[in-house]
GROMACS .gro file of C-alpha atoms in nm:
model
  385
    1MET     CA    1   2.888  -3.286   0.929
    2SER     CA    2   3.080  -3.614   0.882
    3GLU     CA    3   3.308  -3.463   0.613
    4ARG     CA    4   3.378  -3.163   0.836
    5LEU     CA    5   3.472  -3.373   1.136
    6SER     CA    6   3.673  -3.620   0.927
    7SER     CA    7   3.893  -3.332   0.809
    8LEU     CA    8   3.991  -3.276   1.173
    9LEU     CA    9   4.030  -3.641   1.270
   10VAL     CA   10   4.385  -3.710   1.149
   11PRO     CA   11   4.530  -3.370   1.258
   12CYS     CA   12   4.391  -3.423   1.609
   13PHE     CA   13   4.522  -3.779   1.614
   14ILE     CA   14   4.872  -3.660   1.520
   15LEU     CA   15   4.857  -3.391   1.789
   16LEU     CA   16   4.742  -3.631   2.062
   17VAL     CA   17   5.000  -3.895   1.971
   18SER     CA   18   5.276  -3.632   1.968
   19ILE     CA   19   5.174  -3.507   2.313
   20TYR     CA   20   5.175  -3.861   2.449
   21ALA     CA   21   5.511  -3.939   2.285
   22SER     CA   22   5.669  -3.618   2.417
   23LEU     CA   23   5.594  -3.730   2.774
   24TYR     CA   24   5.804  -4.046   2.726
   25VAL     CA   25   6.063  -3.916   2.486
   26SER     CA   26   6.337  -3.956   2.750
   27ALA     CA   27   6.294  -4.334   2.726
   28LEU     CA   28   6.426  -4.339   2.370
   29PRO     CA   29   6.753  -4.524   2.297
   30PRO     CA   30   7.062  -4.297   2.311
   31LEU     CA   31   7.106  -4.294   1.932
   32TRP     CA   32   6.746  -4.187   1.864
   33PHE     CA   33   6.766  -3.937   2.146
   34SER     CA   34   7.070  -3.772   1.988
   35LEU     CA   35   6.903  -3.760   1.645
   36LEU     CA   36   6.576  -3.609   1.769
   37PRO     CA   37   6.697  -3.243   1.749
   38LEU     CA   38   6.760  -3.299   1.377
   39LEU     CA   39   6.416  -3.450   1.312
   40PRO     CA   40   6.231  -3.114   1.274
   41PHE     CA   41   6.478  -3.006   1.004
   42ILE     CA   42   6.450  -3.340   0.821
   43LEU     CA   43   6.068  -3.336   0.820
   44ALA     CA   44   6.066  -2.966   0.728
   45GLY     CA   45   6.287  -3.047   0.430
   46VAL     CA   46   6.049  -3.324   0.320
   47ALA     CA   47   5.751  -3.087   0.357
   48ILE     CA   48   5.925  -2.814   0.155
   49PHE     CA   49   6.008  -3.064  -0.121
   50LEU     CA   50   5.647  -3.184  -0.138
   51ALA     CA   51   5.519  -2.824  -0.133
   52TRP     CA   52   5.746  -2.747  -0.427
   53HIS     CA   53   5.641  -3.063  -0.611
   54PHE     CA   54   5.268  -2.991  -0.571
   55ASN     CA   55   5.309  -2.612  -0.612
   56LYS     CA   56   5.168  -2.523  -0.267
   57GLY     CA   57   5.309  -2.183  -0.172
   58ARG     CA   58   5.097  -2.145   0.141
   59VAL     CA   59   5.251  -2.457   0.294
   60LEU     CA   60   5.601  -2.326   0.217
   61ILE     CA   61   5.531  -2.009   0.417
   62LEU     CA   62   5.373  -2.209   0.697
   63ILE     CA   63   5.678  -2.438   0.727
   64PHE     CA   64   5.900  -2.131   0.764
   65LEU     CA   65   5.667  -2.000   1.034
   66LEU     CA   66   5.690  -2.324   1.230
   67LEU     CA   67   6.068  -2.320   1.198
   68ILE     CA   68   6.101  -1.973   1.356
   69PRO     CA   69   6.135  -2.089   1.720
   70LYS     CA   70   6.379  -2.364   1.611
   71LEU     CA   71   6.598  -2.128   1.411
   72TYR     CA   72   6.584  -1.852   1.672
   73GLY     CA   73   6.848  -1.969   1.919
   74ASP     CA   74   6.731  -1.754   2.211
   75PHE     CA   75   6.380  -1.894   2.202
   76ASP     CA   76   6.246  -1.893   2.557
   77GLN     CA   77   6.056  -2.212   2.632
   78GLN     CA   78   5.923  -2.074   2.961
   79ALA     CA   79   5.769  -1.756   2.823
   80SER     CA   80   5.396  -1.743   2.875
   81LEU     CA   81   5.341  -1.567   2.546
   82THR     CA   82   5.585  -1.434   2.290
   83ALA     CA   83   5.547  -1.210   1.991
   84TYR     CA   84   5.669  -1.496   1.773
   85LEU     CA   85   5.382  -1.714   1.887
   86VAL     CA   86   5.132  -1.443   1.802
   87VAL     CA   87   5.288  -1.374   1.462
   88SER     CA   88   5.289  -1.744   1.375
   89CYS     CA   89   4.926  -1.794   1.481
   90PHE     CA   90   4.813  -1.476   1.307
   91CYS     CA   91   4.987  -1.570   0.981
   92ILE     CA   92   4.855  -1.928   0.989
   93ALA     CA   93   4.502  -1.794   1.029
   94LEU     CA   94   4.564  -1.537   0.754
   95LEU     CA   95   4.694  -1.803   0.515
   96SER     CA   96   4.369  -1.995   0.552
   97PHE     CA   97   4.180  -1.700   0.400
   98VAL     CA   98   4.408  -1.627   0.103
   99PRO     CA   99   4.395  -1.832  -0.219
  100GLU     CA  100   4.670  -2.066  -0.324
  101ARG     CA  101   4.904  -1.886  -0.565
  102GLY     CA  102   5.174  -2.144  -0.622
  103PHE     CA  103   5.532  -2.181  -0.508
  104PHE     CA  104   5.793  -1.946  -0.658
  105ASN     CA  105   5.618  -1.643  -0.804
  106ARG     CA  106   5.554  -1.283  -0.707
  107PHE     CA  107   5.260  -1.378  -0.483
  108ALA     CA  108   5.461  -1.625  -0.275
  109ILE     CA  109   5.758  -1.388  -0.254
  110ASN     CA  110   5.536  -1.100  -0.140
  111ARG     CA  111   5.384  -1.319   0.130
  112ILE     CA  112   5.724  -1.436   0.251
  113LEU     CA  113   5.843  -1.074   0.269
  114PHE     CA  114   5.531  -0.982   0.468
  115VAL     CA  115   5.597  -1.262   0.719
  116LEU     CA  116   5.964  -1.165   0.747
  117MET     CA  117   5.862  -0.805   0.813
  118LEU     CA  118   5.640  -0.916   1.102
  119VAL     CA  119   5.912  -1.140   1.244
  120CYS     CA  120   6.174  -0.863   1.225
  121TRP     CA  121   5.932  -0.621   1.389
  122CYS     CA  122   5.873  -0.863   1.677
  123TYR     CA  123   6.245  -0.925   1.713
  124ALA     CA  124   6.309  -0.550   1.732
  125ILE     CA  125   6.043  -0.511   2.002
  126GLU     CA  126   6.181  -0.800   2.211
  127ARG     CA  127   6.533  -0.657   2.184
  128ASN     CA  128   6.398  -0.314   2.290
  129TRP     CA  129   6.519  -0.161   1.966
  130VAL     CA  130   6.164  -0.032   1.929
  131SER     CA  131   5.947   0.040   2.229
  132PHE     CA  132   5.610   0.189   2.306
  133ALA     CA  133   5.598   0.312   2.662
  134PHE     CA  134   5.219   0.314   2.689
  135LEU     CA  135   5.206  -0.058   2.611
  136ASP     CA  136   5.410  -0.132   2.923
  137ARG     CA  137   5.149   0.025   3.147
  138THR     CA  138   4.926  -0.208   3.344
  139PHE     CA  139   4.580  -0.289   3.223
  140PHE     CA  140   4.363  -0.082   3.461
  141SER     CA  141   4.426  -0.211   3.814
  142THR     CA  142   4.566  -0.552   3.715
  143SER     CA  143   4.927  -0.666   3.694
  144VAL     CA  144   4.891  -0.745   3.323
  145SER     CA  145   5.036  -0.499   3.072
  146TRP     CA  146   4.856  -0.358   2.772
  147SER     CA  147   5.100  -0.534   2.538
  148THR     CA  148   5.004  -0.873   2.683
  149ILE     CA  149   4.635  -0.793   2.642
  150LEU     CA  150   4.687  -0.692   2.279
  151LEU     CA  151   4.885  -1.007   2.207
  152TRP     CA  152   4.615  -1.225   2.360
  153CYS     CA  153   4.347  -1.043   2.160
  154VAL     CA  154   4.531  -1.109   1.834
  155LEU     CA  155   4.583  -1.471   1.934
  156ILE     CA  156   4.218  -1.530   2.027
  157ILE     CA  157   4.091  -1.355   1.713
  158SER     CA  158   4.321  -1.572   1.499
  159LEU     CA  159   4.206  -1.890   1.673
  160VAL     CA  160   3.835  -1.802   1.649
  161ALA     CA  161   3.864  -1.688   1.286
  162ILE     CA  162   4.030  -2.006   1.160
  163GLY     CA  163   3.800  -2.218   1.376
  164LEU     CA  164   3.486  -2.060   1.229
  165ALA     CA  165   3.630  -2.078   0.877
  166TRP     CA  166   3.696  -2.451   0.923
  167TRP     CA  167   3.348  -2.509   1.065
  168LEU     CA  168   3.182  -2.337   0.769
  169SER     CA  169   3.395  -2.493   0.495
  170GLY     CA  170   3.537  -2.818   0.635
  171GLU     CA  171   3.863  -2.757   0.444
  172ILE     CA  172   4.158  -2.976   0.539
  173PHE     CA  173   4.399  -2.680   0.521
  174ARG     CA  174   4.198  -2.488   0.779
  175ALA     CA  175   4.161  -2.795   0.999
  176SER     CA  176   4.538  -2.850   0.989
  177GLY     CA  177   4.600  -2.480   1.055
  178LEU     CA  178   4.368  -2.487   1.356
  179VAL     CA  179   4.553  -2.785   1.503
  180SER     CA  180   4.888  -2.614   1.433
  181ILE     CA  181   4.781  -2.307   1.632
  182ILE     CA  182   4.668  -2.526   1.922
  183SER     CA  183   4.999  -2.712   1.905
  184LEU     CA  184   5.196  -2.384   1.916
  185LEU     CA  185   5.003  -2.284   2.227
  186ILE     CA  186   5.088  -2.617   2.390
  187ILE     CA  187   5.453  -2.583   2.293
  188SER     CA  188   5.474  -2.230   2.435
  189HIS     CA  189   5.301  -2.302   2.765
  190PHE     CA  190   5.356  -2.665   2.864
  191VAL     CA  191   5.687  -2.781   2.716
  192SER     CA  192   5.950  -2.823   2.985
  193SER     CA  193   6.252  -2.938   2.782
  194SER     CA  194   6.405  -2.885   2.441
  195ILE     CA  195   6.365  -3.253   2.355
  196GLN     CA  196   5.987  -3.232   2.413
  197PHE     CA  197   5.984  -2.921   2.200
  198ASP     CA  198   6.156  -3.108   1.915
  199ALA     CA  199   5.909  -3.396   1.938
  200LEU     CA  200   5.602  -3.170   1.922
  201LEU     CA  201   5.748  -2.954   1.646
  202SER     CA  202   5.834  -3.264   1.440
  203ALA     CA  203   5.471  -3.372   1.470
  204GLN     CA  204   5.363  -3.040   1.317
  205PHE     CA  205   5.580  -3.096   1.012
  206LEU     CA  206   5.444  -3.450   0.992
  207LEU     CA  207   5.093  -3.302   0.996
  208TRP     CA  208   5.167  -3.081   0.696
  209ILE     CA  209   5.333  -3.367   0.511
  210TRP     CA  210   5.006  -3.556   0.560
  211PHE     CA  211   4.814  -3.256   0.428
  212LEU     CA  212   5.030  -3.241   0.113
  213LEU     CA  213   4.979  -3.613   0.051
  214MET     CA  214   4.604  -3.566   0.091
  215GLU     CA  215   4.620  -3.277  -0.155
  216SER     CA  216   4.801  -3.497  -0.406
  217HIS     CA  217   4.524  -3.755  -0.370
  218ARG     CA  218   4.258  -3.487  -0.414
  219MET     CA  219   4.430  -3.349  -0.724
  220ALA     CA  220   4.443  -3.697  -0.876
  221TYR     CA  221   4.095  -3.821  -0.791
  222LEU     CA  222   3.870  -3.517  -0.740
  223ASP     CA  223   3.732  -3.300  -1.019
  224ASP     CA  224   3.844  -2.949  -0.936
  225MET     CA  225   3.538  -2.766  -1.069
  226THR     CA  226   3.250  -2.982  -0.943
  227GLN     CA  227   3.433  -3.125  -0.639
  228LEU     CA  228   3.302  -3.470  -0.735
  229PRO     CA  229   3.528  -3.775  -0.774
  230GLY     CA  230   3.662  -3.787  -1.129
  231ARG     CA  231   3.707  -4.050  -1.397
  232ARG     CA  232   4.008  -4.213  -1.229
  233ALA     CA  233   3.812  -4.259  -0.906
  234LEU     CA  234   3.523  -4.408  -1.107
  235ASN     CA  235   3.753  -4.658  -1.278
  236GLU     CA  236   3.884  -4.776  -0.941
  237GLN     CA  237   3.528  -4.800  -0.806
  238LEU     CA  238   3.423  -5.019  -1.100
  239VAL     CA  239   3.703  -5.267  -1.028
  240GLY     CA  240   3.580  -5.346  -0.675
  241LEU     CA  241   3.203  -5.367  -0.725
  242PRO     CA  242   3.001  -5.649  -0.562
  243LYS     CA  243   2.782  -5.889  -0.758
  244GLN     CA  244   2.473  -5.670  -0.725
  245TYR     CA  245   2.502  -5.310  -0.835
  246ALA     CA  246   2.360  -5.054  -1.075
  247ILE     CA  247   2.519  -4.778  -1.281
  248ALA     CA  248   2.339  -4.463  -1.394
  249MET     CA  249   2.453  -4.207  -1.651
  250VAL     CA  250   2.339  -3.844  -1.625
  251ASP     CA  251   2.369  -3.596  -1.912
  252VAL     CA  252   2.268  -3.228  -1.910
  253ASP     CA  253   2.023  -3.160  -2.193
  254HIS     CA  254   2.113  -2.909  -2.468
  255PHE     CA  255   2.434  -2.820  -2.289
  256LYS     CA  256   2.619  -2.725  -2.609
  257SER     CA  257   2.343  -2.481  -2.700
  258PHE     CA  258   2.356  -2.340  -2.349
  259ASN     CA  259   2.731  -2.279  -2.380
  260ASP     CA  260   2.681  -2.114  -2.718
  261THR     CA  261   2.415  -1.883  -2.574
  262TYR     CA  262   2.561  -1.790  -2.237
  263GLY     CA  263   2.930  -1.882  -2.260
  264HIS     CA  264   3.146  -2.157  -2.115
  265ASP     CA  265   3.191  -1.983  -1.779
  266MET     CA  266   2.813  -1.982  -1.731
  267GLY     CA  267   2.809  -2.347  -1.839
  268ASP     CA  268   3.052  -2.421  -1.558
  269LYS     CA  269   2.807  -2.268  -1.311
  270VAL     CA  270   2.538  -2.505  -1.438
  271LEU     CA  271   2.767  -2.805  -1.401
  272LYS     CA  272   2.844  -2.701  -1.043
  273SER     CA  273   2.470  -2.673  -0.976
  274VAL     CA  274   2.405  -3.021  -1.118
  275ALA     CA  275   2.694  -3.160  -0.914
  276SER     CA  276   2.548  -3.011  -0.595
  277VAL     CA  277   2.215  -3.181  -0.670
  278LEU     CA  278   2.391  -3.514  -0.720
  279LYS     CA  279   2.577  -3.476  -0.391
  280GLN     CA  280   2.252  -3.400  -0.210
  281TYR     CA  281   2.008  -3.647  -0.366
  282ALA     CA  282   2.205  -3.936  -0.522
  283SER     CA  283   2.247  -4.125  -0.192
  284PRO     CA  284   2.284  -4.421  -0.142
  285GLY     CA  285   2.459  -4.395  -0.475
  286ARG     CA  286   2.793  -4.224  -0.527
  287ALA     CA  287   2.823  -3.958  -0.797
  288PHE     CA  288   3.124  -3.910  -1.027
  289ARG     CA  289   3.219  -3.656  -1.294
  290TYR     CA  290   3.243  -3.872  -1.607
  291GLY     CA  291   3.350  -3.595  -1.841
  292GLY     CA  292   3.204  -3.287  -2.009
  293GLU     CA  293   2.839  -3.256  -1.911
  294GLU     CA  294   2.810  -3.626  -1.819
  295PHE     CA  295   2.800  -3.770  -1.468
  296THR     CA  296   2.788  -4.125  -1.335
  297ILE     CA  297   2.613  -4.261  -1.027
  298VAL     CA  298   2.714  -4.600  -0.889
  299PHE     CA  299   2.475  -4.791  -0.662
  300ARG     CA  300   2.620  -5.093  -0.486
  301GLY     CA  301   2.479  -5.352  -0.250
  302ARG     CA  302   2.160  -5.551  -0.223
  303HIS     CA  303   1.918  -5.265  -0.165
  304LEU     CA  304   1.867  -5.156  -0.526
  305GLY     CA  305   1.488  -5.138  -0.525
  306ASP     CA  306   1.481  -4.760  -0.480
  307VAL     CA  307   1.736  -4.677  -0.749
  308GLU     CA  308   1.479  -4.559  -1.003
  309ASN     CA  309   1.302  -4.347  -0.740
  310VAL     CA  310   1.635  -4.189  -0.641
  311LEU     CA  311   1.713  -4.109  -1.003
  312GLU     CA  312   1.370  -3.958  -1.054
  313LEU     CA  313   1.429  -3.741  -0.746
  314VAL     CA  314   1.764  -3.632  -0.892
  315ARG     CA  315   1.602  -3.548  -1.226
  316GLU     CA  316   1.326  -3.343  -1.062
  317ASN     CA  317   1.567  -3.143  -0.847
  318ILE     CA  318   1.794  -3.065  -1.141
  319GLU     CA  319   1.492  -2.932  -1.328
  320VAL     CA  320   1.369  -2.705  -1.046
  321ARG     CA  321   1.716  -2.574  -0.953
  322PHE     CA  322   1.762  -2.224  -1.097
  323VAL     CA  323   2.104  -2.075  -1.163
  324LYS     CA  324   2.190  -1.706  -1.207
  325VAL     CA  325   2.382  -1.652  -1.530
  326PHE     CA  326   2.477  -1.345  -1.731
  327ASP     CA  327   2.283  -1.309  -2.055
  328PRO     CA  328   2.509  -1.134  -2.313
  329LYS     CA  329   2.209  -1.037  -2.525
  330LYS     CA  330   2.007  -0.880  -2.244
  331LYS     CA  331   2.324  -0.748  -2.075
  332LYS     CA  332   2.203  -0.857  -1.733
  333GLU     CA  333   2.181  -1.156  -1.501
  334VAL     CA  334   1.889  -1.392  -1.552
  335GLU     CA  335   1.775  -1.707  -1.373
  336VAL     CA  336   1.771  -2.020  -1.587
  337ASN     CA  337   1.723  -2.389  -1.528
  338VAL     CA  338   1.831  -2.697  -1.717
  339THR     CA  339   1.706  -3.051  -1.745
  340ALA     CA  340   1.892  -3.380  -1.752
  341SER     CA  341   1.842  -3.717  -1.916
  342LEU     CA  342   1.928  -4.030  -1.721
  343GLY     CA  343   1.986  -4.394  -1.805
  344VAL     CA  344   2.037  -4.677  -1.560
  345ALA     CA  345   2.147  -5.037  -1.597
  346PHE     CA  346   2.137  -5.313  -1.336
  347ALA     CA  347   2.420  -5.564  -1.344
  348GLY     CA  348   2.340  -5.907  -1.480
  349GLN     CA  349   2.492  -6.228  -1.351
  350GLY     CA  350   2.856  -6.245  -1.449
  351GLU     CA  351   2.838  -5.919  -1.645
  352SER     CA  352   3.143  -5.695  -1.650
  353PRO     CA  353   3.121  -5.335  -1.518
  354ASP     CA  354   3.220  -5.202  -1.862
  355SER     CA  355   2.923  -5.381  -2.015
  356VAL     CA  356   2.687  -5.241  -1.750
  357LEU     CA  357   2.827  -4.892  -1.807
  358LYS     CA  358   2.769  -4.926  -2.182
  359ARG     CA  359   2.409  -5.037  -2.127
  360ALA     CA  360   2.354  -4.739  -1.895
  361ASP     CA  361   2.491  -4.513  -2.168
  362ASP     CA  362   2.257  -4.673  -2.422
  363ALA     CA  363   1.964  -4.618  -2.184
  364LEU     CA  364   2.069  -4.254  -2.152
  365TYR     CA  365   2.044  -4.208  -2.528
  366GLN     CA  366   1.704  -4.374  -2.521
  367SER     CA  367   1.598  -4.095  -2.283
  368LYS     CA  368   1.735  -3.843  -2.533
  369LYS     CA  369   1.540  -3.999  -2.818
  370LYS     CA  370   1.217  -4.004  -2.615
  371GLY     CA  371   1.226  -3.629  -2.557
  372ARG     CA  372   1.489  -3.580  -2.286
  373ASN     CA  373   1.432  -3.495  -1.917
  374ARG     CA  374   1.343  -3.851  -1.824
  375VAL     CA  375   1.486  -4.171  -1.674
  376SER     CA  376   1.522  -4.486  -1.886
  377THR     CA  377   1.613  -4.832  -1.762
  378SER     CA  378   1.815  -5.080  -1.965
  379SER     CA  379   1.683  -5.433  -1.999
  380LEU     CA  380   1.891  -5.707  -1.844
  381PRO     CA  381   2.107  -5.890  -2.096
  382ARG     CA  382   2.003  -6.236  -2.204
  383LYS     CA  383   2.172  -6.515  -2.016
  384MET     CA  384   2.431  -6.704  -2.209
  385PRO     CA  385   2.319  -7.063  -2.288
   0.00000   0.00000   0.00000
């Protein structure tokens, strides 16, 4: 729950600040006021550069979508609902369901062409180059036309779809997309001047710049397969540990034999299963992917009395967690489980984190020697005279 809501915290903050700032944008100094119409293009350029640098093709398409009302000179700020708004919201929601395929390749080009097709279609309809007479008829006995009803249906479906997808996954991209759709609705219905429009649109580009920076952090510190913090994050954690802490090493038993029997792709499924157990049961410790089939759990603070019980709980849940894998010999899926050996070391007075980590690793191999699938605790080092 906390991770899901935290993914929405910064996007909502940017939206609220931009709304507040747009109300007082007329109080800006004359120089800033004259530069504000250029700000969306500047921030869009920065976002496009970052999207290229981090190979994020979905963000590239999204930036173009947000630029549509700025590039389209006849954009009507007073329109209650335009086809461009619906196309933008629909495509933002759609992008949240398609996988990332990179920047300049056939996938990104095909998606850009699809968006351009929708934009051209909407432009043709607004210019009455293409018309459907039955859509201009009123909806039953109301004054609303069928075309307006259809546009609202597409808009609501897009909003609900991306909202549910964010709620189920907690992904930052979907959270940012949801806030972008809400922002487009605000821009289309409540903006009263072009300068307010520029301020709110600039905030949207700022939002996606923030997303790209968060993605760069995730790529650097998060293990892509297990979604646990990686070795770099562990090294930074070890630097800032308090005086009292404990480090545990976790190693999947007979993992090489498992890979030889079932294949490396099935081994990856096992590692993901072990990582999910660590996420669920390692608290108050923090789990990291150390490398290969090894994981590290760092416990910090004064309440270290339950560390061994927590590790025993982790070991038991790894053992009882079954994973469906494909057996190449039996030519069918089977359910298998694995076990793990654990070693833990408590920090001694004045002992370096590297030394504690080495003792935890030694304790891990003691568990291996004693028959595996157990937890071993390293003895505290002797105090220097």
